[in-house]
């Protein structure tokens, strides 16, 4: 199915340097969201952190004017969401251009046909990357971690690390993957609905059907990463102690593997019965559509930390 849809994933060549540290080649066509925003700020003679500072200042002023400190916990949560949402939507409408990335690519590509082919390739690669962000609970994709090749639309994955809680279990992020205004505009509605969503479902289904074949590799991957995560937080251990640690972490590795397998299954093509009797059927990719709504919803994005730059 993935081959019929021309869905591919090309890993970058890496050179191991240390535990959880790798060196990769960097192409001249590499562009990150952070780089594009910095160029935009230079062209408009504005500071990169001005938007984040504006967001924090306006939210603080709004909360103070509404008597935030005198409210109970429930009222504080609702008030904070309302204030942040208001400021966030104002930033998106007047402070940051949602077509910043799209305009940059238009200036790089020669015509509409070239832009179409770039968008199609980028949507396919971003779909695979976004699925892995969700499944493996990858650390938040801040602008410096959102990168791709301008020439072919291949998505890069700098600092693509799994996120663990204090007990060593994979910890879900506030957003399943990054889908902020500039990424949505760069994709466009046609590619978002016709390439990105089917792409995520296609890859998830392909992985699910081959889960028995990749189960052993998946366990090794999670075991090695979890051991490296633990040892990075303590003194260097001997080989004997490392082997003992692997045995101690075996149950956590198993639970992490089960969680990943469950997520792949949820995102694959599934036929479900509609809970609402007024609906004739549920889309076979409903879970992926729910994830997209969660990742791109203003109510979710406005609650992200300023370092995430949710308005980009």
mmCIF file of C-alpha atoms in Angstrom:
data_model
loop_
_atom_site.group_PDB
_atom_site.id
_atom_site.type_symbol
_atom_site.label_atom_id
_atom_site.label_comp_id
_atom_site.label_asym_id
_atom_site.label_seq_id
_atom_site.Cartn_x
_atom_site.Cartn_y
_atom_site.Cartn_z
ATOM 1 C CA UNK A 1 0.000 0.000 0.000
ATOM 2 C CA UNK A 2 2.784 2.429 0.916
ATOM 3 C CA UNK A 3 4.634 1.653 -2.320
ATOM 4 C CA UNK A 4 1.512 2.245 -4.413
ATOM 5 C CA UNK A 5 1.157 5.658 -2.791
ATOM 6 C CA UNK A 6 4.870 6.408 -3.315
ATOM 7 C CA UNK A 7 5.389 6.836 0.418
ATOM 8 C CA UNK A 8 9.080 6.651 1.270
ATOM 9 C CA UNK A 9 11.309 7.480 4.201
ATOM 10 C CA UNK A 10 15.021 8.097 3.733
ATOM 11 C CA UNK A 11 17.116 8.135 6.926
ATOM 12 C CA UNK A 12 20.114 10.422 7.130
ATOM 13 C CA UNK A 13 23.604 8.934 7.344
ATOM 14 C CA UNK A 14 25.015 9.408 10.852
ATOM 15 C CA UNK A 15 28.334 8.989 12.637
ATOM 16 C CA UNK A 16 28.092 7.963 16.329
ATOM 17 C CA UNK A 17 29.959 10.357 18.625
ATOM 18 C CA UNK A 18 28.685 9.429 22.083
ATOM 19 C CA UNK A 19 25.585 8.017 23.739
ATOM 20 C CA UNK A 20 22.543 9.711 22.173
ATOM 21 C CA UNK A 21 24.853 12.004 20.157
ATOM 22 C CA UNK A 22 25.373 11.688 16.403
ATOM 23 C CA UNK A 23 26.961 13.739 13.630
ATOM 24 C CA UNK A 24 25.235 14.122 10.256
ATOM 25 C CA UNK A 25 26.053 15.780 6.972
ATOM 26 C CA UNK A 26 24.411 19.141 6.296
ATOM 27 C CA UNK A 27 23.222 20.088 2.824
ATOM 28 C CA UNK A 28 23.277 23.583 1.327
ATOM 29 C CA UNK A 29 19.551 23.247 0.675
ATOM 30 C CA UNK A 30 18.721 22.632 4.345
ATOM 31 C CA UNK A 31 16.195 25.076 5.773
ATOM 32 C CA UNK A 32 14.714 25.128 9.255
ATOM 33 C CA UNK A 33 11.667 27.032 10.422
ATOM 34 C CA UNK A 34 13.954 28.893 12.807
ATOM 35 C CA UNK A 35 16.238 30.021 9.938
ATOM 36 C CA UNK A 36 13.280 31.191 7.861
ATOM 37 C CA UNK A 37 11.871 33.192 10.768
ATOM 38 C CA UNK A 38 15.248 34.799 11.491
ATOM 39 C CA UNK A 39 15.573 35.892 7.856
ATOM 40 C CA UNK A 40 12.058 37.292 7.989
ATOM 41 C CA UNK A 41 12.900 39.273 11.143
ATOM 42 C CA UNK A 42 16.082 40.625 9.553
ATOM 43 C CA UNK A 43 14.167 41.779 6.477
ATOM 44 C CA UNK A 44 11.592 43.549 8.660
ATOM 45 C CA UNK A 45 14.131 44.870 11.216
ATOM 46 C CA UNK A 46 12.497 43.132 14.165
ATOM 47 C CA UNK A 47 13.912 41.028 16.998
ATOM 48 C CA UNK A 48 13.437 37.254 16.874
ATOM 49 C CA UNK A 49 12.209 37.103 20.483
ATOM 50 C CA UNK A 50 9.904 40.120 20.180
ATOM 51 C CA UNK A 51 6.811 37.986 19.506
ATOM 52 C CA UNK A 52 7.472 35.680 22.473
ATOM 53 C CA UNK A 53 8.045 38.704 24.711
ATOM 54 C CA UNK A 54 4.829 40.307 23.421
ATOM 55 C CA UNK A 55 2.896 37.097 24.136
ATOM 56 C CA UNK A 56 4.150 36.863 27.712
ATOM 57 C CA UNK A 57 3.570 40.556 28.427
ATOM 58 C CA UNK A 58 0.026 40.681 27.050
ATOM 59 C CA UNK A 59 -1.027 37.475 28.799
ATOM 60 C CA UNK A 60 0.328 38.761 32.138
ATOM 61 C CA UNK A 61 -1.469 42.082 31.718
ATOM 62 C CA UNK A 62 -4.740 40.381 30.829
ATOM 63 C CA UNK A 63 -4.581 37.977 33.769
ATOM 64 C CA UNK A 64 -3.731 40.790 36.202
ATOM 65 C CA UNK A 65 -6.605 42.969 34.988
ATOM 66 C CA UNK A 66 -9.076 40.120 35.552
ATOM 67 C CA UNK A 67 -7.982 39.396 39.124
ATOM 68 C CA UNK A 68 -6.242 36.108 38.382
ATOM 69 C CA UNK A 69 -4.670 35.662 41.822
ATOM 70 C CA UNK A 70 -7.971 35.734 43.678
ATOM 71 C CA UNK A 71 -9.568 32.878 41.725
ATOM 72 C CA UNK A 72 -9.710 29.174 42.538
ATOM 73 C CA UNK A 73 -7.798 26.547 40.547
ATOM 74 C CA UNK A 74 -10.604 25.787 38.087
ATOM 75 C CA UNK A 75 -11.290 29.456 37.388
ATOM 76 C CA UNK A 76 -7.557 30.124 36.965
ATOM 77 C CA UNK A 77 -7.253 27.384 34.346
ATOM 78 C CA UNK A 78 -10.212 28.686 32.362
ATOM 79 C CA UNK A 79 -9.005 32.276 32.627
ATOM 80 C CA UNK A 80 -5.479 31.374 31.553
ATOM 81 C CA UNK A 81 -6.780 29.502 28.496
ATOM 82 C CA UNK A 82 -9.054 32.392 27.491
ATOM 83 C CA UNK A 83 -6.298 35.008 27.856
ATOM 84 C CA UNK A 84 -3.659 32.990 26.031
ATOM 85 C CA UNK A 85 -6.073 32.094 23.245
ATOM 86 C CA UNK A 86 -6.987 35.739 22.709
ATOM 87 C CA UNK A 87 -3.356 36.882 22.544
ATOM 88 C CA UNK A 88 -2.331 33.901 20.397
ATOM 89 C CA UNK A 89 -5.040 34.554 17.809
ATOM 90 C CA UNK A 90 -4.069 38.235 17.694
ATOM 91 C CA UNK A 91 -0.433 37.299 17.044
ATOM 92 C CA UNK A 92 -1.413 34.898 14.262
ATOM 93 C CA UNK A 93 -3.622 37.489 12.585
ATOM 94 C CA UNK A 94 -1.393 40.557 12.858
ATOM 95 C CA UNK A 95 2.108 39.819 14.187
ATOM 96 C CA UNK A 96 3.370 36.744 12.297
ATOM 97 C CA UNK A 97 2.744 35.990 8.636
ATOM 98 C CA UNK A 98 1.325 32.431 8.328
ATOM 99 C CA UNK A 99 2.680 32.249 4.760
ATOM 100 C CA UNK A 100 6.256 33.023 5.760
ATOM 101 C CA UNK A 101 7.558 29.582 4.728
ATOM 102 C CA UNK A 102 5.323 29.389 1.665
ATOM 103 C CA UNK A 103 6.542 32.760 0.367
ATOM 104 C CA UNK A 104 10.138 31.659 0.888
ATOM 105 C CA UNK A 105 9.609 28.517 -1.181
ATOM 106 C CA UNK A 106 7.792 30.474 -3.875
ATOM 107 C CA UNK A 107 10.880 32.666 -4.217
ATOM 108 C CA UNK A 108 13.121 29.573 -4.468
ATOM 109 C CA UNK A 109 11.064 27.595 -6.988
ATOM 110 C CA UNK A 110 10.603 28.618 -10.612
ATOM 111 C CA UNK A 111 6.900 28.057 -11.246
ATOM 112 C CA UNK A 112 3.635 26.621 -9.940
ATOM 113 C CA UNK A 113 4.458 23.120 -11.199
ATOM 114 C CA UNK A 114 7.714 23.029 -9.226
ATOM 115 C CA UNK A 115 5.856 24.217 -6.123
ATOM 116 C CA UNK A 116 3.260 21.485 -6.603
ATOM 117 C CA UNK A 117 5.892 18.738 -6.793
ATOM 118 C CA UNK A 118 7.691 20.156 -3.757
ATOM 119 C CA UNK A 119 4.458 20.268 -1.741
ATOM 120 C CA UNK A 120 3.578 16.712 -2.716
ATOM 121 C CA UNK A 121 6.976 15.354 -1.692
ATOM 122 C CA UNK A 122 7.041 17.422 1.484
ATOM 123 C CA UNK A 123 3.526 16.317 2.509
ATOM 124 C CA UNK A 124 4.478 12.658 2.152
ATOM 125 C CA UNK A 125 7.679 12.977 4.157
ATOM 126 C CA UNK A 126 6.027 15.156 6.805
ATOM 127 C CA UNK A 127 3.243 12.589 7.194
ATOM 128 C CA UNK A 128 5.752 9.837 7.997
ATOM 129 C CA UNK A 129 7.727 12.124 10.294
ATOM 130 C CA UNK A 130 4.619 13.338 12.133
ATOM 131 C CA UNK A 131 3.435 9.784 12.694
ATOM 132 C CA UNK A 132 6.771 8.891 14.285
ATOM 133 C CA UNK A 133 6.645 12.052 16.426
ATOM 134 C CA UNK A 134 3.333 10.859 17.839
ATOM 135 C CA UNK A 135 4.120 7.145 18.157
ATOM 136 C CA UNK A 136 7.531 7.552 19.810
ATOM 137 C CA UNK A 137 6.568 10.579 21.960
ATOM 138 C CA UNK A 138 9.385 12.636 20.462
ATOM 139 C CA UNK A 139 10.569 15.788 22.244
ATOM 140 C CA UNK A 140 8.716 18.968 21.108
ATOM 141 C CA UNK A 141 9.568 20.096 17.596
ATOM 142 C CA UNK A 142 10.756 23.631 18.313
ATOM 143 C CA UNK A 143 11.509 25.746 15.195
ATOM 144 C CA UNK A 144 15.193 24.752 15.137
ATOM 145 C CA UNK A 145 14.130 21.086 14.972
ATOM 146 C CA UNK A 146 11.752 21.595 12.026
ATOM 147 C CA UNK A 147 13.949 21.271 8.948
ATOM 148 C CA UNK A 148 13.728 20.061 5.354
ATOM 149 C CA UNK A 149 15.564 20.160 2.021
ATOM 150 C CA UNK A 150 14.431 22.985 -0.240
ATOM 151 C CA UNK A 151 15.361 21.000 -3.356
ATOM 152 C CA UNK A 152 13.295 17.872 -2.823
ATOM 153 C CA UNK A 153 11.047 18.387 0.209
ATOM 154 C CA UNK A 154 12.709 15.657 2.265
ATOM 155 C CA UNK A 155 12.061 16.221 5.967
ATOM 156 C CA UNK A 156 15.014 16.104 8.373
ATOM 157 C CA UNK A 157 14.842 15.033 12.015
ATOM 158 C CA UNK A 158 17.422 16.860 14.146
ATOM 159 C CA UNK A 159 17.306 16.021 17.871
ATOM 160 C CA UNK A 160 14.714 13.319 17.239
ATOM 161 C CA UNK A 161 14.805 11.980 20.793
ATOM 162 C CA UNK A 162 12.201 9.942 22.650
ATOM 163 C CA UNK A 163 10.684 11.588 25.714
ATOM 164 C CA UNK A 164 10.587 9.599 28.960
ATOM 165 C CA UNK A 165 9.084 10.343 32.352
ATOM 166 C CA UNK A 166 11.011 9.826 35.580
ATOM 167 C CA UNK A 167 10.152 6.117 35.616
ATOM 168 C CA UNK A 168 11.433 5.434 32.110
ATOM 169 C CA UNK A 169 8.089 5.175 30.324
ATOM 170 C CA UNK A 170 7.405 7.035 27.088
ATOM 171 C CA UNK A 171 5.693 10.317 27.965
ATOM 172 C CA UNK A 172 3.152 11.777 25.557
ATOM 173 C CA UNK A 173 3.618 15.400 24.548
ATOM 174 C CA UNK A 174 1.035 18.184 24.738
ATOM 175 C CA UNK A 175 0.720 18.048 20.948
ATOM 176 C CA UNK A 176 1.127 14.761 19.031
ATOM 177 C CA UNK A 177 3.224 16.444 16.318
ATOM 178 C CA UNK A 178 3.934 19.943 15.050
ATOM 179 C CA UNK A 179 1.310 21.424 12.729
ATOM 180 C CA UNK A 180 1.484 25.177 13.269
ATOM 181 C CA UNK A 181 0.137 27.868 10.860
ATOM 182 C CA UNK A 182 3.219 28.083 8.633
ATOM 183 C CA UNK A 183 3.369 24.317 8.130
ATOM 184 C CA UNK A 184 -0.342 24.205 7.291
ATOM 185 C CA UNK A 185 0.037 26.988 4.739
ATOM 186 C CA UNK A 186 3.144 25.419 3.219
ATOM 187 C CA UNK A 187 1.200 22.189 2.689
ATOM 188 C CA UNK A 188 -2.025 23.799 1.517
ATOM 189 C CA UNK A 189 -5.518 22.355 1.998
ATOM 190 C CA UNK A 190 -5.295 19.970 -0.963
ATOM 191 C CA UNK A 191 -2.045 18.351 0.188
ATOM 192 C CA UNK A 192 -3.090 18.377 3.832
ATOM 193 C CA UNK A 193 -6.305 16.474 3.147
ATOM 194 C CA UNK A 194 -5.252 14.520 0.075
ATOM 195 C CA UNK A 195 -1.649 13.601 0.856
ATOM 196 C CA UNK A 196 -0.747 14.215 4.504
ATOM 197 C CA UNK A 197 -3.705 12.499 6.199
ATOM 198 C CA UNK A 198 -3.784 9.462 3.863
ATOM 199 C CA UNK A 199 0.011 9.296 4.156
ATOM 200 C CA UNK A 200 -0.051 8.972 7.944
ATOM 201 C CA UNK A 201 -2.726 6.276 7.761
ATOM 202 C CA UNK A 202 -0.922 4.413 4.981
ATOM 203 C CA UNK A 203 2.398 4.285 6.830
ATOM 204 C CA UNK A 204 0.719 3.247 10.090
ATOM 205 C CA UNK A 205 -1.156 0.456 8.306
ATOM 206 C CA UNK A 206 2.015 -0.755 6.563
ATOM 207 C CA UNK A 207 3.888 -0.881 9.878
ATOM 208 C CA UNK A 208 1.001 -2.622 11.649
ATOM 209 C CA UNK A 209 0.803 -5.391 9.049
ATOM 210 C CA UNK A 210 4.561 -5.965 9.377
ATOM 211 C CA UNK A 211 4.713 -5.659 13.171
ATOM 212 C CA UNK A 212 5.720 -9.300 13.699
ATOM 213 C CA UNK A 213 8.738 -8.813 11.431
ATOM 214 C CA UNK A 214 9.950 -5.629 13.127
ATOM 215 C CA UNK A 215 9.033 -6.500 16.710
ATOM 216 C CA UNK A 216 12.530 -7.704 17.634
ATOM 217 C CA UNK A 217 14.202 -4.650 16.061
ATOM 218 C CA UNK A 218 11.761 -2.345 17.831
ATOM 219 C CA UNK A 219 12.542 -3.926 21.200
ATOM 220 C CA UNK A 220 16.285 -3.566 20.613
ATOM 221 C CA UNK A 221 15.857 0.066 19.609
ATOM 222 C CA UNK A 222 13.842 0.928 22.709
ATOM 223 C CA UNK A 223 16.086 -1.113 25.013
ATOM 224 C CA UNK A 224 19.278 0.573 23.811
ATOM 225 C CA UNK A 225 17.733 4.047 23.917
ATOM 226 C CA UNK A 226 16.289 3.551 27.404
ATOM 227 C CA UNK A 227 19.608 2.205 28.715
ATOM 228 C CA UNK A 228 21.451 5.140 27.147
ATOM 229 C CA UNK A 229 18.919 7.531 28.705
ATOM 230 C CA UNK A 230 19.438 6.010 32.156
ATOM 231 C CA UNK A 231 23.240 5.898 31.948
ATOM 232 C CA UNK A 232 23.363 9.509 30.703
ATOM 233 C CA UNK A 233 21.896 10.544 34.065
ATOM 234 C CA UNK A 234 24.448 8.658 36.175
ATOM 235 C CA UNK A 235 28.100 7.758 36.368
ATOM 236 C CA UNK A 236 29.628 5.519 33.701
ATOM 237 C CA UNK A 237 28.857 1.853 34.371
ATOM 238 C CA UNK A 238 30.840 -1.308 33.670
ATOM 239 C CA UNK A 239 29.611 -3.845 31.119
ATOM 240 C CA UNK A 240 28.377 -6.103 33.913
ATOM 241 C CA UNK A 241 26.324 -3.351 35.530
ATOM 242 C CA UNK A 242 24.965 -2.295 32.137
ATOM 243 C CA UNK A 243 23.740 -5.846 31.477
ATOM 244 C CA UNK A 244 22.131 -5.912 34.909
ATOM 245 C CA UNK A 245 20.441 -2.596 34.148
ATOM 246 C CA UNK A 246 19.075 -4.015 30.898
ATOM 247 C CA UNK A 247 17.397 -6.834 32.842
ATOM 248 C CA UNK A 248 15.915 -4.363 35.329
ATOM 249 C CA UNK A 249 14.468 -2.265 32.519
ATOM 250 C CA UNK A 250 13.013 -5.175 30.535
ATOM 251 C CA UNK A 251 9.466 -4.644 31.866
ATOM 252 C CA UNK A 252 9.547 -0.952 30.991
ATOM 253 C CA UNK A 253 10.846 -1.721 27.520
ATOM 254 C CA UNK A 254 7.972 -4.178 27.022
ATOM 255 C CA UNK A 255 5.383 -1.618 28.114
ATOM 256 C CA UNK A 256 6.909 1.020 25.821
ATOM 257 C CA UNK A 257 6.805 -1.424 22.910
ATOM 258 C CA UNK A 258 3.150 -2.222 23.606
ATOM 259 C CA UNK A 259 2.335 1.478 23.727
ATOM 260 C CA UNK A 260 4.008 2.054 20.367
ATOM 261 C CA UNK A 261 2.275 -0.930 18.782
ATOM 262 C CA UNK A 262 -1.058 0.345 20.098
ATOM 263 C CA UNK A 263 -0.488 3.788 18.579
ATOM 264 C CA UNK A 264 0.397 2.323 15.187
ATOM 265 C CA UNK A 265 -2.794 0.263 15.368
ATOM 266 C CA UNK A 266 -4.934 3.264 16.297
ATOM 267 C CA UNK A 267 -3.569 5.310 13.365
ATOM 268 C CA UNK A 268 -4.018 2.529 10.800
ATOM 269 C CA UNK A 269 -7.099 2.036 8.649
ATOM 270 C CA UNK A 270 -9.935 0.903 10.910
ATOM 271 C CA UNK A 271 -13.635 0.421 10.362
ATOM 272 C CA UNK A 272 -15.630 1.626 13.334
ATOM 273 C CA UNK A 273 -19.296 1.913 14.172
ATOM 274 C CA UNK A 274 -20.516 5.470 14.684
ATOM 275 C CA UNK A 275 -21.435 6.228 18.307
ATOM 276 C CA UNK A 276 -23.785 8.953 17.139
ATOM 277 C CA UNK A 277 -26.729 7.267 15.404
ATOM 278 C CA UNK A 278 -27.275 10.365 13.261
ATOM 279 C CA UNK A 279 -23.950 9.626 11.513
ATOM 280 C CA UNK A 280 -23.965 6.934 8.840
ATOM 281 C CA UNK A 281 -20.325 5.918 9.351
ATOM 282 C CA UNK A 282 -16.983 6.901 10.874
ATOM 283 C CA UNK A 283 -14.048 7.701 8.560
ATOM 284 C CA UNK A 284 -11.475 4.893 8.477
ATOM 285 C CA UNK A 285 -8.801 7.465 9.350
ATOM 286 C CA UNK A 286 -10.738 9.113 12.190
ATOM 287 C CA UNK A 287 -7.893 8.756 14.711
ATOM 288 C CA UNK A 288 -5.443 10.548 12.433
ATOM 289 C CA UNK A 289 -7.971 13.313 11.821
ATOM 290 C CA UNK A 290 -8.410 13.688 15.584
ATOM 291 C CA UNK A 291 -4.634 13.965 16.002
ATOM 292 C CA UNK A 292 -4.459 16.636 13.305
ATOM 293 C CA UNK A 293 -7.228 18.597 15.010
ATOM 294 C CA UNK A 294 -5.395 18.319 18.325
ATOM 295 C CA UNK A 295 -2.043 19.342 16.833
ATOM 296 C CA UNK A 296 -3.387 22.339 14.891
ATOM 297 C CA UNK A 297 -6.136 23.603 17.215
ATOM 298 C CA UNK A 298 -5.674 27.108 18.590
ATOM 299 C CA UNK A 299 -6.820 25.983 22.055
ATOM 300 C CA UNK A 300 -3.935 23.517 22.186
ATOM 301 C CA UNK A 301 -1.257 25.633 20.530
ATOM 302 C CA UNK A 302 -1.872 28.683 22.702
ATOM 303 C CA UNK A 303 -0.970 26.643 25.790
ATOM 304 C CA UNK A 304 2.423 25.615 24.431
ATOM 305 C CA UNK A 305 5.510 27.309 25.929
ATOM 306 C CA UNK A 306 6.871 30.384 24.081
ATOM 307 C CA UNK A 307 10.018 28.419 23.116
ATOM 308 C CA UNK A 308 7.787 26.267 20.904
ATOM 309 C CA UNK A 309 6.773 29.401 18.935
ATOM 310 C CA UNK A 310 3.272 28.013 18.212
ATOM 311 C CA UNK A 311 2.460 31.038 16.029
ATOM 312 C CA UNK A 312 5.072 30.046 13.412
#
